[in-house]
Every structure is written in C-alpha cells, then in structure tokens.
XYZ file of C-alpha atoms in Angstrom:
298
model
C 9.123 1.561 -3.614
C 11.324 3.959 -5.598
C 14.163 5.944 -4.053
C 14.913 9.584 -4.925
C 17.228 8.363 -7.727
C 14.549 6.245 -9.376
C 15.761 2.833 -8.122
C 13.749 0.410 -6.060
C 14.907 -0.474 -2.567
C 15.957 -3.911 -3.761
C 17.981 -2.501 -6.655
C 19.672 -0.006 -4.364
C 20.638 -2.761 -1.949
C 22.102 -4.821 -4.793
C 24.127 -1.864 -6.050
C 25.484 -1.265 -2.560
C 26.604 -4.838 -1.882
C 27.856 -5.670 -5.405
C 31.320 -4.014 -5.000
C 31.911 -5.918 -1.775
C 30.812 -9.195 -3.359
C 33.085 -8.650 -6.358
C 36.081 -7.813 -4.179
C 35.368 -10.827 -1.976
C 35.168 -13.087 -5.022
C 38.422 -11.645 -6.381
C 40.421 -11.995 -3.186
C 39.017 -15.413 -2.264
C 38.294 -17.335 -5.436
C 40.835 -15.427 -7.526
C 43.759 -16.116 -5.213
C 42.487 -19.639 -4.614
C 42.687 -20.293 -8.359
C 46.132 -18.671 -8.501
C 47.380 -20.892 -5.675
C 46.029 -23.959 -7.471
C 47.910 -22.881 -10.616
C 51.150 -22.294 -8.681
C 50.916 -25.822 -7.287
C 51.133 -27.111 -10.864
C 54.189 -25.029 -11.797
C 57.914 -25.002 -11.012
C 57.595 -21.903 -8.817
C 60.503 -21.310 -6.464
C 61.340 -18.006 -4.820
C 59.126 -16.261 -7.394
C 56.036 -17.466 -9.280
C 56.748 -19.375 -12.471
C 54.484 -20.324 -15.358
C 56.416 -23.478 -16.280
C 53.775 -26.199 -16.050
C 54.973 -29.417 -14.377
C 51.660 -31.149 -13.679
C 51.484 -33.007 -10.367
C 55.239 -32.943 -9.749
C 54.920 -30.687 -6.696
C 52.316 -33.029 -5.174
C 54.609 -35.991 -5.797
C 57.480 -34.172 -4.076
C 55.160 -33.196 -1.247
C 54.164 -36.756 -0.382
C 57.747 -37.940 -0.741
C 58.901 -35.357 1.811
C 59.347 -36.993 5.263
C 58.769 -33.599 6.847
C 55.286 -33.327 5.305
C 54.425 -36.880 6.320
C 55.554 -36.070 9.870
C 53.357 -32.941 9.803
C 50.365 -35.083 8.790
C 51.077 -37.527 11.635
C 51.307 -34.592 14.053
C 48.008 -33.278 12.697
C 46.333 -36.649 13.273
C 47.441 -36.686 16.922
C 46.621 -33.031 17.461
C 43.230 -33.074 15.697
C 41.952 -36.227 17.410
C 42.491 -34.703 20.862
C 41.551 -31.180 19.784
C 38.158 -32.503 18.698
C 37.463 -35.144 21.364
C 38.490 -33.235 24.500
C 36.534 -30.000 23.841
C 33.457 -32.067 22.986
C 33.662 -33.941 26.289
C 34.608 -30.892 28.366
C 32.104 -28.628 26.620
C 29.281 -31.122 27.054
C 30.109 -31.587 30.729
C 30.207 -27.837 31.347
C 26.937 -27.345 29.444
C 25.180 -29.980 31.548
C 26.588 -28.352 34.686
C 25.369 -24.881 33.728
C 22.000 -26.288 32.692
C 21.324 -26.996 36.359
C 20.360 -23.301 36.768
C 23.264 -22.545 39.101
C 23.155 -19.273 41.003
C 26.599 -18.274 39.705
C 25.846 -19.290 36.100
C 26.621 -15.845 34.676
C 30.042 -15.711 36.349
C 30.912 -19.298 35.376
C 29.835 -18.725 31.790
C 32.053 -15.636 31.605
C 35.001 -17.605 32.999
C 34.533 -20.442 30.503
C 34.068 -18.122 27.522
C 36.823 -15.643 28.397
C 39.611 -17.608 26.625
C 37.720 -17.216 23.325
C 38.279 -13.455 23.571
C 42.026 -14.048 23.232
C 43.853 -14.631 19.982
C 45.819 -17.839 19.488
C 49.024 -15.776 19.542
C 48.200 -14.506 23.043
C 47.145 -17.992 24.152
C 50.332 -19.540 22.791
C 52.535 -16.887 24.407
C 50.837 -17.335 27.791
C 51.086 -21.118 27.724
C 54.688 -20.949 26.531
C 55.530 -19.126 29.739
C 53.409 -21.490 31.868
C 55.097 -24.553 30.343
C 58.631 -23.190 30.508
C 60.647 -25.826 32.426
C 62.567 -23.145 34.329
C 59.736 -20.662 34.904
C 55.972 -20.487 35.058
C 53.958 -23.259 36.667
C 56.862 -25.661 37.150
C 58.984 -23.103 38.993
C 55.995 -22.021 41.096
C 55.261 -25.584 42.248
C 58.932 -26.223 43.000
C 58.990 -23.036 45.087
C 56.000 -24.388 47.062
C 57.942 -27.529 47.960
C 57.288 -29.944 45.091
C 60.968 -29.995 44.150
C 60.721 -32.978 41.793
C 58.015 -31.453 39.593
C 58.952 -31.056 35.929
C 56.869 -29.899 32.976
C 59.251 -30.043 30.050
C 56.866 -30.893 27.229
C 58.166 -28.003 25.105
C 61.640 -29.567 25.137
C 60.417 -33.153 24.616
C 59.995 -34.311 21.013
C 57.396 -36.879 22.051
C 55.261 -34.435 24.051
C 55.559 -31.086 22.236
C 52.477 -31.673 20.091
C 50.453 -32.355 23.246
C 51.497 -28.960 24.566
C 49.640 -27.544 21.556
C 46.631 -29.661 22.510
C 46.564 -28.294 26.072
C 46.601 -24.657 24.938
C 44.082 -25.187 22.121
C 41.633 -27.156 24.278
C 41.829 -24.508 27.008
C 40.803 -21.840 24.514
C 38.069 -23.608 22.542
C 36.249 -25.667 25.205
C 34.178 -22.708 26.415
C 32.906 -22.078 22.905
C 31.861 -25.715 22.512
C 30.140 -25.439 25.895
C 28.154 -22.468 24.583
C 27.014 -24.485 21.548
C 25.815 -27.393 23.674
C 24.201 -25.099 26.247
C 22.287 -23.312 23.496
C 21.142 -26.711 22.234
C 19.978 -27.765 25.684
C 18.144 -24.496 26.262
C 16.484 -24.802 22.835
C 14.827 -28.166 23.558
C 11.047 -27.972 23.724
C 10.019 -27.693 27.378
C 6.935 -29.834 26.748
C 9.225 -32.730 25.796
C 11.106 -32.350 29.081
C 7.892 -32.179 31.086
C 6.508 -35.287 29.368
C 9.720 -37.187 30.150
C 9.500 -36.159 33.797
C 5.898 -37.318 33.992
C 7.076 -40.701 32.700
C 9.550 -40.872 35.607
C 12.756 -39.721 33.905
C 14.972 -37.523 36.056
C 18.603 -36.681 36.672
C 21.113 -38.488 34.471
C 18.398 -40.672 32.938
C 16.626 -37.558 31.649
C 19.800 -36.315 29.997
C 20.884 -39.689 28.625
C 17.552 -40.757 27.155
C 15.864 -37.461 26.273
C 18.052 -34.366 26.240
C 21.432 -35.490 24.892
C 19.962 -37.265 21.821
C 18.469 -33.885 20.843
C 21.934 -32.290 20.587
C 22.779 -33.684 17.135
C 22.749 -30.252 15.416
C 24.967 -28.777 18.150
C 27.384 -31.701 17.812
C 27.612 -31.321 14.031
C 28.125 -27.561 14.378
C 30.960 -28.147 16.845
C 32.598 -30.707 14.552
C 32.274 -28.357 11.583
C 34.190 -25.725 13.550
C 36.753 -27.911 15.323
C 37.955 -30.066 12.430
C 38.770 -27.207 9.996
C 40.282 -25.222 12.882
C 42.624 -28.124 13.637
C 43.681 -28.394 10.002
C 44.369 -24.643 9.749
C 46.202 -24.265 13.081
C 49.210 -22.032 12.483
C 49.482 -19.120 14.901
C 49.424 -21.354 17.991
C 52.382 -23.326 16.622
C 54.281 -20.114 15.915
C 53.701 -18.722 19.406
C 54.089 -21.887 21.467
C 56.559 -24.326 19.884
C 57.735 -22.869 16.550
C 57.350 -26.395 15.202
C 60.023 -27.796 17.511
C 61.917 -29.417 18.968
C 63.098 -30.181 15.460
C 59.865 -30.703 13.519
C 58.152 -32.738 16.258
C 55.214 -30.318 16.620
C 55.068 -28.997 13.066
C 51.569 -28.994 11.552
C 50.669 -28.716 7.835
C 49.858 -24.977 7.985
C 53.267 -24.243 9.531
C 54.928 -26.465 6.918
C 53.150 -24.559 4.152
C 54.351 -21.213 5.528
C 57.921 -22.464 5.865
C 58.059 -23.821 2.324
C 56.349 -20.891 0.620
C 57.897 -17.945 2.438
C 61.101 -19.092 4.134
C 62.474 -21.928 1.990
C 61.717 -20.301 -1.412
C 59.689 -23.313 -2.565
C 56.507 -21.534 -3.556
C 55.153 -24.367 -5.706
C 55.570 -26.919 -2.922
C 53.938 -24.548 -0.436
C 51.015 -24.029 -2.821
C 50.610 -27.797 -3.219
C 50.496 -28.274 0.561
C 47.886 -25.508 0.888
C 45.698 -27.180 -1.747
C 45.921 -30.492 0.125
C 44.831 -28.669 3.283
C 41.913 -27.153 1.355
C 40.831 -30.622 0.247
C 40.959 -31.772 3.881
C 38.674 -28.914 4.922
C 36.286 -29.610 2.046
C 36.216 -33.297 3.002
C 34.811 -32.159 6.346
C 32.512 -29.342 5.212
C 30.953 -30.748 2.014
C 29.345 -33.872 3.530
C 27.806 -31.706 6.244
C 26.511 -29.200 3.688
C 25.046 -31.976 1.526
C 23.387 -33.620 4.525
C 21.880 -30.291 5.588
C 20.591 -29.527 2.086
C 19.007 -32.991 1.790
C 17.436 -32.631 5.220
C 16.006 -29.220 4.282
C 14.680 -30.655 1.018
C 12.946 -33.525 2.853
C 11.405 -31.093 5.355
C 10.082 -28.894 2.539
C 8.689 -31.955 0.751
C 7.016 -33.107 3.970
C 5.538 -29.671 4.534
C-alpha cells in the first residue's frame, strides 16, 4: 500500500527507524571500537594515539588492585546469582499455591525492582550503619550487644553489597520463575496428578524440570548484572574499607576518570566486556541451534 508521498508502508517504516538505528550503532559500536583502540594506546589523562599493543592489559593483570577486584567479583557474583535463584524459586512456588493475598505479596516482592541501585545502596548504607539504622534500633529494644559493622569490616564489606543486591533482584527472579510455572501446560499437570503426583513430588518431578528457559533467562540477567555492578558500590561502600569491596566496574571508573589512566581503564572495560560475552554468547548459540532444530523438525 502506498502512502500519500508515494512510499509503501514498509519503506516508510524503514525511513523512520533508520536514523535511530544509525545513532544507536554510532554510540554503541562506535564508542566500543574507540574504547578498544584506547586500550591499545598509551592514553593517560587524555586520549593518545601512541600504539603500545597489549601493554595496558599486561599492566592490568599485574596490578594487585585489579586482581583483588576480580576476587571480590567472584565472591559477589557467586552469591548474587545463587541466592536470588533459590529465594526467587521459593517465592514463585509459594505464590503458585493460589494464595488469597497473592496480588499484595507479588507487589511487595517486586517493589524493590522499582528502585534504582543508588537508592537501594543509600537505604542499606543507613540500615547497616554501626551507630544508626537497624543496629541502633535493636540496641534500643534491649539487645545491647548487637553489632552490624560489615561496612567497616574488610572481610565482610563485599557481603554487604550482596545483601542489598539480593534484596533488590530476588523479586524479579521470582517473577521469571512464576511466569514459567504459570506457562506450563495444564494437561501435563493434570496427567501427573492422575498418576498420583502431588505436593512436593509434583513440583520436583514434573513442574521444576520445565523451568529450564526461566533459569537460563535469570542467569543471562544476573551474571552480566554482577559483572557490571557499579552504582551499588558507589552508594553503599565506595569500594572500601580500602579496596576490600571494589568491583571491576568501580576500578574501571577510578582508573579512567579519577586516576588519569585512561588506557588502563579502557583495558579493564574490555576485559569486562569479554566476561559478559562469555556468558551471553553460549546462551545465544544454544538458543539459535535449538530454534534451528525445531524448524528442521517442523
């Protein structure tokens, strides 16, 4: 069908979205390529075009601060992934029981997702303050020996990040699993019940094995989110005490914009990109192969 200007509807749609696609390609792929180039140069406070090869990557992995940030990321990411999966699955199974207050409970669980990480970090910073917040409230109620000084403890500061992050993301994971449970074919459930499956046995043998796509979707969201965590660190711990809760994204920001080591910051950002791709690409390849097999079977 032709429009009043002589173009088909499809051509008009392409003309309308092309500027946005070009700008998106420029600001994403263009700056991605520029960052990759900076990581291969001797850039300091300002960009430089002096090519030094992989020197910045060598300096990066010789920096004890970067290695400590990777160790912090390993501890943070393992709990940031495992705990929301367990909590989210438990909440999804609970809400799948058709509770009368399901709407209210779902709103309570999902409400943290409406907050930014900056707000979450600021709130939990007050709650975890050793002299205020929750600790002071419990001491005022009579528990005089209670202390919650994780923010001041080098060994526990990274786990303070875990608490705040898990509190915010668990409701979202619950929604993914609940959608998976509600999407299971009812005839499959009825057949399992006719065979005598009920209660936990029904979930363990029939329903939970059907949640593979929901699990992979949750992992695809949680793992890159852990790698890119920055604003929560800024709001809650500022990387401290010392660098005990510093994560790679915070390290990258410090090097590139506060320490005038732009090349080193660019190298760290490219390593983070490779971490994200190591998570996303296998999933994308598995999905494409699965789709290809389904089309071949059809």
